[in-house]
PDB file of C-alpha atoms and ligand atoms in Angstrom:
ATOM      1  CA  UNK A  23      11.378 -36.784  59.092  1.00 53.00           C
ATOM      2  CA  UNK A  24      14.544 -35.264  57.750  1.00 61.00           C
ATOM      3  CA  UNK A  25      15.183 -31.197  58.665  1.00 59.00           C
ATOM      4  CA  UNK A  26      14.782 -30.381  55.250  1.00 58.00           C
ATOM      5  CA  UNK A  27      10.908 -32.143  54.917  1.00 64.00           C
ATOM      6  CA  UNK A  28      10.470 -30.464  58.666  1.00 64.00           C
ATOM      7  CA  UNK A  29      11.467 -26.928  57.315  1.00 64.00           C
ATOM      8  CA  UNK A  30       9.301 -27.140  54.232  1.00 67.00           C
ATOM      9  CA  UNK A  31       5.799 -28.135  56.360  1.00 66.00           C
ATOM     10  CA  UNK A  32       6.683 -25.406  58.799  1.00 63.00           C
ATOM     11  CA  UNK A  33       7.135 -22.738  55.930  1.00 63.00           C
ATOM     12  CA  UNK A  34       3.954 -24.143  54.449  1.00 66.00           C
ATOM     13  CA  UNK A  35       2.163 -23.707  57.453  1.00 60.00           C
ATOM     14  CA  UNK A  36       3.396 -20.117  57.927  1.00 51.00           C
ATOM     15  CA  UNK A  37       2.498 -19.202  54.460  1.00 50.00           C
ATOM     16  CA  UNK A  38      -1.138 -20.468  54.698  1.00 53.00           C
ATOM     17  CA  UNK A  39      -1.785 -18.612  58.673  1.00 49.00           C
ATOM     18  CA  UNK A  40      -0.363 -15.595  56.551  1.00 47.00           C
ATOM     19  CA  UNK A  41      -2.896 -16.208  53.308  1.00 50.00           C
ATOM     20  CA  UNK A  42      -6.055 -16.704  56.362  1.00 47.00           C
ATOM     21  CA  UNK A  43      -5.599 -13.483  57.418  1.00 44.00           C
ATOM     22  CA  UNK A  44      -5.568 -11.798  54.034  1.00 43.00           C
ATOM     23  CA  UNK A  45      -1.697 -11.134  53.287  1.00 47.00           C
ATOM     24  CA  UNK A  46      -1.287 -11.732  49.962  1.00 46.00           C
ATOM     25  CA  UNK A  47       1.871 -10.004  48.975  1.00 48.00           C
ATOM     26  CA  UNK A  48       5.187 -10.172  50.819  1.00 53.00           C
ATOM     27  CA  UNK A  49       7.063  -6.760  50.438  1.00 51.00           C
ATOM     28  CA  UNK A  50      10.010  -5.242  52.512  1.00 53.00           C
ATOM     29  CA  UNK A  51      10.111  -1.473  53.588  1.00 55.00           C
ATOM     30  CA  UNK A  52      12.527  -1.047  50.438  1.00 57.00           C
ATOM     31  CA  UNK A  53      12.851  -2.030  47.098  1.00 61.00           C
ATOM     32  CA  UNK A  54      15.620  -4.675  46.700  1.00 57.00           C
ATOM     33  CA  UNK A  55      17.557  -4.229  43.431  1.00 62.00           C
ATOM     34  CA  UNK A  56      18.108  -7.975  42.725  1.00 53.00           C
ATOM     35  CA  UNK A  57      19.570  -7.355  39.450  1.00 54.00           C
ATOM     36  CA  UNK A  58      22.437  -5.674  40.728  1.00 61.00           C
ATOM     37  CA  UNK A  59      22.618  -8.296  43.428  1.00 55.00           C
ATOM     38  CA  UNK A  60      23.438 -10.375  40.618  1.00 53.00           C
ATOM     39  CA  UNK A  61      20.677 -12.894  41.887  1.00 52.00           C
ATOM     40  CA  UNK A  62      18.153 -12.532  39.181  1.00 49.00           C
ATOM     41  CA  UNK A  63      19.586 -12.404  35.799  1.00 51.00           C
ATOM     42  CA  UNK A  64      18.607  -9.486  33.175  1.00 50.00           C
ATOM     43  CA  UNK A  65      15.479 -10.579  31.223  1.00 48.00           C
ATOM     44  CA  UNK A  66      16.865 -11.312  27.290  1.00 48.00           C
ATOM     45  CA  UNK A  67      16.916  -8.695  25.105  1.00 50.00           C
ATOM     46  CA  UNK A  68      14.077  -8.845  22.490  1.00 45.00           C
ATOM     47  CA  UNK A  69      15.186 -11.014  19.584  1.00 43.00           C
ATOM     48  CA  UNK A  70      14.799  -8.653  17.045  1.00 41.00           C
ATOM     49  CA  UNK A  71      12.228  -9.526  14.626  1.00 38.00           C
ATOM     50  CA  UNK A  72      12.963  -8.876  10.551  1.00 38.00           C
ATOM     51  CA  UNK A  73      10.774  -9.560   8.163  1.00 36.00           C
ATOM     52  CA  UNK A  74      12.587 -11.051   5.346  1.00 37.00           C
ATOM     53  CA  UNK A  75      12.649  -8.183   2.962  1.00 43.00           C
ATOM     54  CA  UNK A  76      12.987  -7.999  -0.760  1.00 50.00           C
ATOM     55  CA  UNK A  77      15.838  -5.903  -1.919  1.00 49.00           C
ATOM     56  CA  UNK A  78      15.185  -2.474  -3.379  1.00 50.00           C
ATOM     57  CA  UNK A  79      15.267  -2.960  -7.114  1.00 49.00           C
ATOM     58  CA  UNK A  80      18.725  -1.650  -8.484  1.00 47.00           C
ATOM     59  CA  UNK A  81      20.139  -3.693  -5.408  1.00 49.00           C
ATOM     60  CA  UNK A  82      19.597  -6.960  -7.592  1.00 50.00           C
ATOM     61  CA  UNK A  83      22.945  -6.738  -9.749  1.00 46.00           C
ATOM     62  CA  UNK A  84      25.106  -5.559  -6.637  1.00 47.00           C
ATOM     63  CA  UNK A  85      24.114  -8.989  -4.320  1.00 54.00           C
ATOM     64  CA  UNK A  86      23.544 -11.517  -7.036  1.00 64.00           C
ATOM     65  CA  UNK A  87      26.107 -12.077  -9.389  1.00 82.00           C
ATOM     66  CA  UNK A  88      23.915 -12.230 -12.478  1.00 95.00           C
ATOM     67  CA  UNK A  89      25.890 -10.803 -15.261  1.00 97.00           C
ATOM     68  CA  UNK A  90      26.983 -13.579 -17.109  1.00 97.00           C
ATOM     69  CA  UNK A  91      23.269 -15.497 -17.480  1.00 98.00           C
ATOM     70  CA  UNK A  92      21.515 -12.209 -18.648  1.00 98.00           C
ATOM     71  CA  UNK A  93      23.935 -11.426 -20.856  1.00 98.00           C
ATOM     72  CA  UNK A  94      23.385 -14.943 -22.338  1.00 98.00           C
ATOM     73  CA  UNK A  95      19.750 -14.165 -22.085  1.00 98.00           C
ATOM     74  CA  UNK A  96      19.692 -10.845 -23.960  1.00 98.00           C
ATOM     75  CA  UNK A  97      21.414 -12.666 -26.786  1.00 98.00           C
ATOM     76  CA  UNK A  98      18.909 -15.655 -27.066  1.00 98.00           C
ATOM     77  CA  UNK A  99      15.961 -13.276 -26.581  1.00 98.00           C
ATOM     78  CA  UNK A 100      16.945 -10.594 -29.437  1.00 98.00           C
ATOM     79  CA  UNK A 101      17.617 -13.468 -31.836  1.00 98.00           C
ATOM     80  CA  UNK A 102      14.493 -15.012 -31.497  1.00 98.00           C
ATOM     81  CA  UNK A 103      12.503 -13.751 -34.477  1.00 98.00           C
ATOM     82  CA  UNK A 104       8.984 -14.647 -33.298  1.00 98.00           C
ATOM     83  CA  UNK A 105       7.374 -16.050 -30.418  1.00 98.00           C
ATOM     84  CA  UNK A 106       7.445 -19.606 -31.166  1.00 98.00           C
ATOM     85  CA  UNK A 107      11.390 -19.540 -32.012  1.00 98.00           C
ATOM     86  CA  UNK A 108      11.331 -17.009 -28.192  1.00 98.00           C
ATOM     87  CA  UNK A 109       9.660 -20.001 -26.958  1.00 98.00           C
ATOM     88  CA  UNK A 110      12.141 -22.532 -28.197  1.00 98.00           C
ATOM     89  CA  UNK A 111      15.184 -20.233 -27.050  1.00 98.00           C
ATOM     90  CA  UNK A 112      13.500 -20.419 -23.556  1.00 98.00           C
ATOM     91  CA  UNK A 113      13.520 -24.038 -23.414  1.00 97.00           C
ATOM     92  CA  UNK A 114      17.048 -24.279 -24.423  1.00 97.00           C
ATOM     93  CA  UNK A 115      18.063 -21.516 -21.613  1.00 97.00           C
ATOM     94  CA  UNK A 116      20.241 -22.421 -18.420  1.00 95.00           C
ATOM     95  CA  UNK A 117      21.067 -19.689 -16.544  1.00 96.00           C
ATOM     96  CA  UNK A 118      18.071 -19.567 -14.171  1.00 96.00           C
ATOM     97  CA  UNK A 119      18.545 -21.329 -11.520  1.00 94.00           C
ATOM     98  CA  UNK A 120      14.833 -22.232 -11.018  1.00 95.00           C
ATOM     99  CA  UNK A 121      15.255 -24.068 -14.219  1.00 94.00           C
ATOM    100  CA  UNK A 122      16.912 -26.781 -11.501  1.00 92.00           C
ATOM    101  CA  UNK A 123      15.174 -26.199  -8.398  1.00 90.00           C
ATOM    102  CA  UNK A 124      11.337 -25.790  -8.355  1.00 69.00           C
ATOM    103  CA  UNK A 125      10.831 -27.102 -12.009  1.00 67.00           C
ATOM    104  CA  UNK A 126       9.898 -30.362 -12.354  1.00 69.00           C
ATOM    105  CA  UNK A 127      10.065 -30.916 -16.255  1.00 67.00           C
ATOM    106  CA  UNK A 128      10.163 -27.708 -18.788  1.00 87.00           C
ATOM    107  CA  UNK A 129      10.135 -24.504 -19.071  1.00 96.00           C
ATOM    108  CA  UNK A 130       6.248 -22.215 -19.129  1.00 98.00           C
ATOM    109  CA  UNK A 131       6.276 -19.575 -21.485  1.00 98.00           C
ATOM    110  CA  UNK A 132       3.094 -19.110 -22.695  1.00 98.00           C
ATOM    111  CA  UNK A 133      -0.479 -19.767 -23.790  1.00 98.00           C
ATOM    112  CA  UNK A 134      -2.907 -17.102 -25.745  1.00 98.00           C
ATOM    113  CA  UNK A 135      -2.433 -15.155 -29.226  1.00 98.00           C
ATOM    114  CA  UNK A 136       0.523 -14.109 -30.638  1.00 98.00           C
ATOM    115  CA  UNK A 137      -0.476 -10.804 -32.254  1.00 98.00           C
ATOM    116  CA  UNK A 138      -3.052  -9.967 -28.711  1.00 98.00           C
ATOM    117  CA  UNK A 139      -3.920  -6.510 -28.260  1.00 98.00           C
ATOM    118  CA  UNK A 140      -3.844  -7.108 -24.406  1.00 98.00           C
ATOM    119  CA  UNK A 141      -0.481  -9.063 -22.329  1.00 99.00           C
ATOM    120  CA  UNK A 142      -1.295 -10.753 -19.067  1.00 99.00           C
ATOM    121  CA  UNK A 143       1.886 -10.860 -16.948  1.00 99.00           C
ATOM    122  CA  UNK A 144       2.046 -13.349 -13.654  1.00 98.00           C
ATOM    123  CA  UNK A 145       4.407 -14.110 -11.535  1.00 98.00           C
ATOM    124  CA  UNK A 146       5.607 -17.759 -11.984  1.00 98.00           C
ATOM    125  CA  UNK A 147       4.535 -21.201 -12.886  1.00 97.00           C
ATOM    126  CA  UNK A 148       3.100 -23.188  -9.772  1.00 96.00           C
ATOM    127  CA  UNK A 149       2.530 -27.001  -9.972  1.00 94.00           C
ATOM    128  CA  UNK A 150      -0.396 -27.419 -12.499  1.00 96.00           C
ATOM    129  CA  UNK A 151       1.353 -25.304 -15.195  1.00 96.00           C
ATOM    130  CA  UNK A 152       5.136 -27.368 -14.377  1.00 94.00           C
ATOM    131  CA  UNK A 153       3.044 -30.610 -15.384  1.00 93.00           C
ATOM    132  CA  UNK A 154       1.619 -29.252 -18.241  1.00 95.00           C
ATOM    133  CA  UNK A 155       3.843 -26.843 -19.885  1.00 95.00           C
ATOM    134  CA  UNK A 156       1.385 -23.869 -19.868  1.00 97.00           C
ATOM    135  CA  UNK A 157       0.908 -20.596 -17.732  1.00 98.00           C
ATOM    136  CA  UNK A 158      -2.463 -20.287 -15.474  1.00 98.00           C
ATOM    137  CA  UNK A 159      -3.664 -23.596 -16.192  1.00 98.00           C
ATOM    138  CA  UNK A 160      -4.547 -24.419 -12.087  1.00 98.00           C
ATOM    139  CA  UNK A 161      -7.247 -23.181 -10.491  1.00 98.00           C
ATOM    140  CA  UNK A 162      -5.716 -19.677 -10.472  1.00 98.00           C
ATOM    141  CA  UNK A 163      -5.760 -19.956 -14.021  1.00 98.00           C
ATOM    142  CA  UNK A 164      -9.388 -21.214 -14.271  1.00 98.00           C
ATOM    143  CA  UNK A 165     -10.476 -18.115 -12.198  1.00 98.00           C
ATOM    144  CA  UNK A 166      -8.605 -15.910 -14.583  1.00 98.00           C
ATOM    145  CA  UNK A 167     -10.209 -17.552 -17.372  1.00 98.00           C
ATOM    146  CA  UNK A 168     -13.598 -16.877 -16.303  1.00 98.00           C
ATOM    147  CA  UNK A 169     -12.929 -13.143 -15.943  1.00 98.00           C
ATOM    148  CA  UNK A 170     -11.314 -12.626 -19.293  1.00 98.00           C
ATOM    149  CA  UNK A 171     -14.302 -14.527 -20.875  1.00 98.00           C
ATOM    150  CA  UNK A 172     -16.817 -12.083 -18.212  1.00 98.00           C
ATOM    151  CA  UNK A 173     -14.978  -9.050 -19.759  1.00 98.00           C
ATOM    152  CA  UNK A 174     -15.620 -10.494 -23.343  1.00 98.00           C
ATOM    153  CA  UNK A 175     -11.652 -10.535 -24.258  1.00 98.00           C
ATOM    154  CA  UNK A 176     -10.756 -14.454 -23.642  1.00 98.00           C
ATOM    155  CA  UNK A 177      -9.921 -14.761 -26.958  1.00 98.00           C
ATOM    156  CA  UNK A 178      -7.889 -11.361 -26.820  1.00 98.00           C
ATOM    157  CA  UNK A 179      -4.649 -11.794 -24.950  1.00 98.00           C
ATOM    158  CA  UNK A 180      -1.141 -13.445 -24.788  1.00 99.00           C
ATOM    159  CA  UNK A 181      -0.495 -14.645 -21.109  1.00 99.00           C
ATOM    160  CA  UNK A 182       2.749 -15.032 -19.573  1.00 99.00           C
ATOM    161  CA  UNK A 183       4.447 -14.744 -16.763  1.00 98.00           C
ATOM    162  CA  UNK A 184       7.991 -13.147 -15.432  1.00 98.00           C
ATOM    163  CA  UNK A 185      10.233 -16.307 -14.732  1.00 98.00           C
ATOM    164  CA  UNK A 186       9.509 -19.690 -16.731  1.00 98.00           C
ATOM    165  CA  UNK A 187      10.739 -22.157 -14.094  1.00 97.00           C
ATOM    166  CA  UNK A 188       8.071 -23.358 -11.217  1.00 96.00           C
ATOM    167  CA  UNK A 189      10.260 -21.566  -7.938  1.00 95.00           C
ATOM    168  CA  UNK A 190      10.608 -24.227  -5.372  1.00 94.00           C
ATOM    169  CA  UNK A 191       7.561 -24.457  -3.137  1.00 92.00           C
ATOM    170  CA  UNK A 192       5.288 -21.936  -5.384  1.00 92.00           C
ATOM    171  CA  UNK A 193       8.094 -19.228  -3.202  1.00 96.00           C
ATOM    172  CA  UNK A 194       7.671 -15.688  -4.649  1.00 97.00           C
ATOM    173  CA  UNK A 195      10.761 -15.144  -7.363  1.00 97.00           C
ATOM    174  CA  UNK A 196      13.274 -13.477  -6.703  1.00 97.00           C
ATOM    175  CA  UNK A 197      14.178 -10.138  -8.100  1.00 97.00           C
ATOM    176  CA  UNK A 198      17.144 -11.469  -9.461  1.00 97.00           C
ATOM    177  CA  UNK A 199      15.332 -14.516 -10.663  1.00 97.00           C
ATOM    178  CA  UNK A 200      13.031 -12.374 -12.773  1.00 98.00           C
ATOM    179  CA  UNK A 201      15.945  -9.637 -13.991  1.00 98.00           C
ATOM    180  CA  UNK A 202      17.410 -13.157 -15.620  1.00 98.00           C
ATOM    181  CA  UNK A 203      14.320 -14.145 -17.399  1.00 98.00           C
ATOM    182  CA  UNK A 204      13.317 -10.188 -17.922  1.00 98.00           C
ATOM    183  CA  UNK A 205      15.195 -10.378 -21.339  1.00 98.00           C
ATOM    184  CA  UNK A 206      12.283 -13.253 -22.062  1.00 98.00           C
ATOM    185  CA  UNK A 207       9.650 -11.194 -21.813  1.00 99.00           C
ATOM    186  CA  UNK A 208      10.294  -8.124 -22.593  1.00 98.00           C
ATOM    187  CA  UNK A 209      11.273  -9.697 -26.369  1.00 98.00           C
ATOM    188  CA  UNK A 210       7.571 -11.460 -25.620  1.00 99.00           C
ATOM    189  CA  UNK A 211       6.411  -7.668 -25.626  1.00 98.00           C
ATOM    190  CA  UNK A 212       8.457  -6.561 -29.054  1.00 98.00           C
ATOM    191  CA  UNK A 213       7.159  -9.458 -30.663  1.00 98.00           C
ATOM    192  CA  UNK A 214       3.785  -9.522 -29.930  1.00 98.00           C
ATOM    193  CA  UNK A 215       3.043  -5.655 -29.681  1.00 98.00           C
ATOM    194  CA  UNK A 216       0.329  -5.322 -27.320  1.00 98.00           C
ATOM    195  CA  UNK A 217      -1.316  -2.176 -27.042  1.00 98.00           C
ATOM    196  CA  UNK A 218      -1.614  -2.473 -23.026  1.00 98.00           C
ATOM    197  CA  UNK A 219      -0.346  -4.866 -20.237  1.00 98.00           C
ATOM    198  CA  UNK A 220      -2.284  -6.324 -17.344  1.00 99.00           C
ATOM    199  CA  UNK A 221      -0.266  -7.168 -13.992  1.00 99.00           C
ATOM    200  CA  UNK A 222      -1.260  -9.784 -11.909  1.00 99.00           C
ATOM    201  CA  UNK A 223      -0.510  -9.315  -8.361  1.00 98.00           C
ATOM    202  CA  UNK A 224       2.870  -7.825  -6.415  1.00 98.00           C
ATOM    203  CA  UNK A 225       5.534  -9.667  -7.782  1.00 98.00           C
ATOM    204  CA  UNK A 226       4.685  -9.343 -11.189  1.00 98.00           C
ATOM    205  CA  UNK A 227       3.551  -5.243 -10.789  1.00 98.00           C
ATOM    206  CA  UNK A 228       6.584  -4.206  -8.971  1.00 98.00           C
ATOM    207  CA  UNK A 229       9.105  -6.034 -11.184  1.00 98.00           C
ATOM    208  CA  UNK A 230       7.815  -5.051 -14.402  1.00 98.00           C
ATOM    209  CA  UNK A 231       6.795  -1.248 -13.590  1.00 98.00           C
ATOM    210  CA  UNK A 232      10.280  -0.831 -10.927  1.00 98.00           C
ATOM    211  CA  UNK A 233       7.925  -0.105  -8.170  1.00 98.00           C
ATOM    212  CA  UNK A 234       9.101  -0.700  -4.592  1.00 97.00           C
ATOM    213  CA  UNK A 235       4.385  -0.034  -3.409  1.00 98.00           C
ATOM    214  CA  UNK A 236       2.705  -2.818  -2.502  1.00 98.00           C
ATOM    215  CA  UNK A 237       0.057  -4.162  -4.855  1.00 98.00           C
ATOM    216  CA  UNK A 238      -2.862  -2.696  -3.000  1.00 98.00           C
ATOM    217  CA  UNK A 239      -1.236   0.486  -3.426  1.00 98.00           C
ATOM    218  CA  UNK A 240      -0.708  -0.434  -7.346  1.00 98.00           C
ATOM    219  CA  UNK A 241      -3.452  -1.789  -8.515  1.00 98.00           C
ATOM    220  CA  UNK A 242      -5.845  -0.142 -10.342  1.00 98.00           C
ATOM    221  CA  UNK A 243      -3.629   2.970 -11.791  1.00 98.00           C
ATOM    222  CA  UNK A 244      -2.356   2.995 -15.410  1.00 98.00           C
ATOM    223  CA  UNK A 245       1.358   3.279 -15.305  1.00 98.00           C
ATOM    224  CA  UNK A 246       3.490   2.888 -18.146  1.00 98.00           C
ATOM    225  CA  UNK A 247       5.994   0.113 -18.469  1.00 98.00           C
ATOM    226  CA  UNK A 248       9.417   0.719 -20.208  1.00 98.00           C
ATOM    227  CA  UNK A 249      12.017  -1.274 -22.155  1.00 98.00           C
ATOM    228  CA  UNK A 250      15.435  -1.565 -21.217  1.00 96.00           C
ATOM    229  CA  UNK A 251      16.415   0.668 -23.609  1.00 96.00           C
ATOM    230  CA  UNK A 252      13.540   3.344 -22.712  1.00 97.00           C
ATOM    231  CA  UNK A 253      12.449   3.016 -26.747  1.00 96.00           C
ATOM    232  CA  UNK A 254       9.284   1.206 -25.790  1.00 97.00           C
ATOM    233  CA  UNK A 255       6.285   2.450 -23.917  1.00 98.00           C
ATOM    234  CA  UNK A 256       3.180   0.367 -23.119  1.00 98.00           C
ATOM    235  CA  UNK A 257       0.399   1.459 -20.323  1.00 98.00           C
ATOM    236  CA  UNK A 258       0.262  -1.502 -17.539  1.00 98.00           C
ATOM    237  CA  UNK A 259      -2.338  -1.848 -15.210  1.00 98.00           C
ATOM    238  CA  UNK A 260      -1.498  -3.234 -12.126  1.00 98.00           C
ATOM    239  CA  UNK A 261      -4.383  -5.671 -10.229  1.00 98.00           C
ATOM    240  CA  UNK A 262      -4.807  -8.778  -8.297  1.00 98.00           C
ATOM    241  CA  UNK A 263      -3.747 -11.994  -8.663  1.00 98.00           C
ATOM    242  CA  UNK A 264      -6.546 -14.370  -9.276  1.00 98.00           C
ATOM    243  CA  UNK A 265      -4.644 -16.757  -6.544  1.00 98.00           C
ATOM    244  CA  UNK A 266      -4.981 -14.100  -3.800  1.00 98.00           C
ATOM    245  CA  UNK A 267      -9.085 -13.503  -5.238  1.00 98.00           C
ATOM    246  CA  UNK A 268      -9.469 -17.430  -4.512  1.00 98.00           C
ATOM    247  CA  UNK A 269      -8.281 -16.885  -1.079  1.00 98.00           C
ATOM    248  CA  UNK A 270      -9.710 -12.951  -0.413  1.00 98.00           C
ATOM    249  CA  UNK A 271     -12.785 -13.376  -2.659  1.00 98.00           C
ATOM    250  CA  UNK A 272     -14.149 -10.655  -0.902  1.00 98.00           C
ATOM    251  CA  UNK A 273     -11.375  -8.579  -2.633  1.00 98.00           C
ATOM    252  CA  UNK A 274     -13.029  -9.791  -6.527  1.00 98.00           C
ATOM    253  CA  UNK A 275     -14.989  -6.793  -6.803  1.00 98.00           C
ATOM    254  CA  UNK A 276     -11.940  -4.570  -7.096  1.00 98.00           C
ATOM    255  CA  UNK A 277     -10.149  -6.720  -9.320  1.00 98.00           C
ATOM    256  CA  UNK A 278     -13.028  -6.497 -11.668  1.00 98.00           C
ATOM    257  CA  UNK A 279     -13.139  -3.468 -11.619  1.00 98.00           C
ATOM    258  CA  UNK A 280      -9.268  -2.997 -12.983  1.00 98.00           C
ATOM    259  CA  UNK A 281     -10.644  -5.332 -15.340  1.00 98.00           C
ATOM    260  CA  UNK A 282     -13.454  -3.065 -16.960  1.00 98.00           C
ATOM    261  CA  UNK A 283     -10.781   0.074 -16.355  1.00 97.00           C
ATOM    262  CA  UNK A 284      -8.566  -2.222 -19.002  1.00 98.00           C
ATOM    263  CA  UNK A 285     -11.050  -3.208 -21.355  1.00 98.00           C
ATOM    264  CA  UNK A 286     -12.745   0.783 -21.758  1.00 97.00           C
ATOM    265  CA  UNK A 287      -8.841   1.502 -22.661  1.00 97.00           C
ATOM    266  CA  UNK A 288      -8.497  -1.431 -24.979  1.00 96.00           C
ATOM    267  CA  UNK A 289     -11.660  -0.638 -26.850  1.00 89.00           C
ATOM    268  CA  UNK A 290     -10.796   3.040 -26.958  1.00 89.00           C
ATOM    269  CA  UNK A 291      -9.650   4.279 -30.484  1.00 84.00           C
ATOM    270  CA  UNK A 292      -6.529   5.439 -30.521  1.00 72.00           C
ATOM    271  CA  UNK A 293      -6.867   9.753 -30.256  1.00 59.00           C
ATOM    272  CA  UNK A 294      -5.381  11.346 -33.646  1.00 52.00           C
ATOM    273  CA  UNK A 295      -2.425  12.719 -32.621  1.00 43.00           C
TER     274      UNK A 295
HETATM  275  N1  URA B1458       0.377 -18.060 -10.875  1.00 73.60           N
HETATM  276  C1  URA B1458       1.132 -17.318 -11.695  1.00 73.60           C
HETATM  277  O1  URA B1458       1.551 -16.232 -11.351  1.00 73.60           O
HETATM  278  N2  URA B1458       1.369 -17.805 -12.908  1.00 73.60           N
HETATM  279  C2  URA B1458       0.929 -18.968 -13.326  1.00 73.60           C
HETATM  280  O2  URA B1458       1.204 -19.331 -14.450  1.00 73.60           O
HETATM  281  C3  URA B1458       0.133 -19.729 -12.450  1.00 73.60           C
HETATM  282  C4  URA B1458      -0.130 -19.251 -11.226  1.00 73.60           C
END
């Protein structure tokens, strides 16, 4: 047997006589500051942990240079004269760069009527409306569907959404994304004139309304959304998306209830002024 094998048995058989009779610690009379020995190196410092945060709108135009492409974008969006020429200058649009990242064919603009009382505003294509060229057409879309028609106002609305390109991965848009495309829709909302806007989910609620709340916080309060210009004025009401209801459906009663909040409003007659 070598010295070291001898050494280890003899430690081992210390250590259990010591465990026999009960010692189950092994402490000296005073601490020993091994860190300053330089024998037991400092535990890491906590990696710091940062959730990936949006910037603050405002903060878009001063980290993304996006000058140039919404410049183009105002122009093809004021000389679009209705909504099927907005449509067309949409499709012929190249300075979002979803429009070469997430999308696999064309552009989504929109489905519903043109001269709606009520505009449904999401927050980007996913996969089902890439293929088929139309917003809420997935399983989202069927579950919006099925409200609308529950609220009696299916037939009522223009639906859209506030970037036209599937975003890689169904990823949130960015702000900057949708401050490109926000030309787009706001000429959706000239053209079309509808007398109130519903908001489905975060992305679409904060953008449009230049809220930094979260959506719980949001939904369910009339706020009023503005133009670029400040000329325009339209109430918005902030609620749930119907792809968060299909995974929270716990949460559908409170989205229906923003829903019959909307329609009272849209049936109300206009007071005299
Ligand atoms: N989710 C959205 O926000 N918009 C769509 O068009 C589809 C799903």
């Amino acid at each position: 047997m070598n010295s070291v094998a001898a050494h280890d048995r003899a430690a081992e058989s210390l250590l259990a006589f010591w465990a026999e009779a009960g010692v189950d610690a092994m402490l000296l009379d005073e601490p020993v500051d091994r860190v300053a020995e330089g024998r037991i190196a400092p535990p890491p410092a906590p990696t710091p942990i940062t959730a990936p945060r949006r910037p603050a709108f405002g903060a878009v135009a001063a980290t993304v240079d996006v000058a140039a492409p919404l410049a183009e974008a105002r122009r093809a969006a004021a000389a679009a004269q209705d909504v099927e020429a907005l449509a067309v200058a949409i499709a012929a649009f190249e300075g979002c760069g979803l429009r070469f990242e997430g999308a696999a064919s064309r552009s989504v603009f929109s489905r519903g009527r043109a001269d709606a009382p009520l505009m449904v505003i999401g927050e980007g294509p996913g996969a089902d409306e890439d293929a088929q060229g139309e917003p809420f057409v997935g399983r989202a879309g069927k579950l919006l569907d099925k409200m609308l028609a529950g609220a009696a106002i299916a037939d009522r609305v223009f639906i859209t959404n506030t970037v036209f390109w599937r975003p890689p991965g169904n990823r949130t848009p960015t702000p900057a994304e949708q401050l490109i495309c926000a030309p787009f829709v706001e000429r959706a909302i000239q053209l079309v004139a509808p007398r109130m806007l519903l908001l489905l989910g975060g992305a679409a609620a904060k953008f449009m309304l230049k809220r930094d709340e979260g959506i719980l916080s949001l939904r369910g309060r009339w706020l009023e959304w503005k133009s670029e210009d400040g000329e325009l004025e339209i109430p918005a009401l902030p609620t749930l998306h119907p792809a968060f209801l299909l995974r929270q459906p716990a949460a559908k009663k409170r989205a229906w209830g923003d829903l019959l909040t909307l329609v009272e409003r849209l049936d109300r007659p206009d007071r005299p002024a």
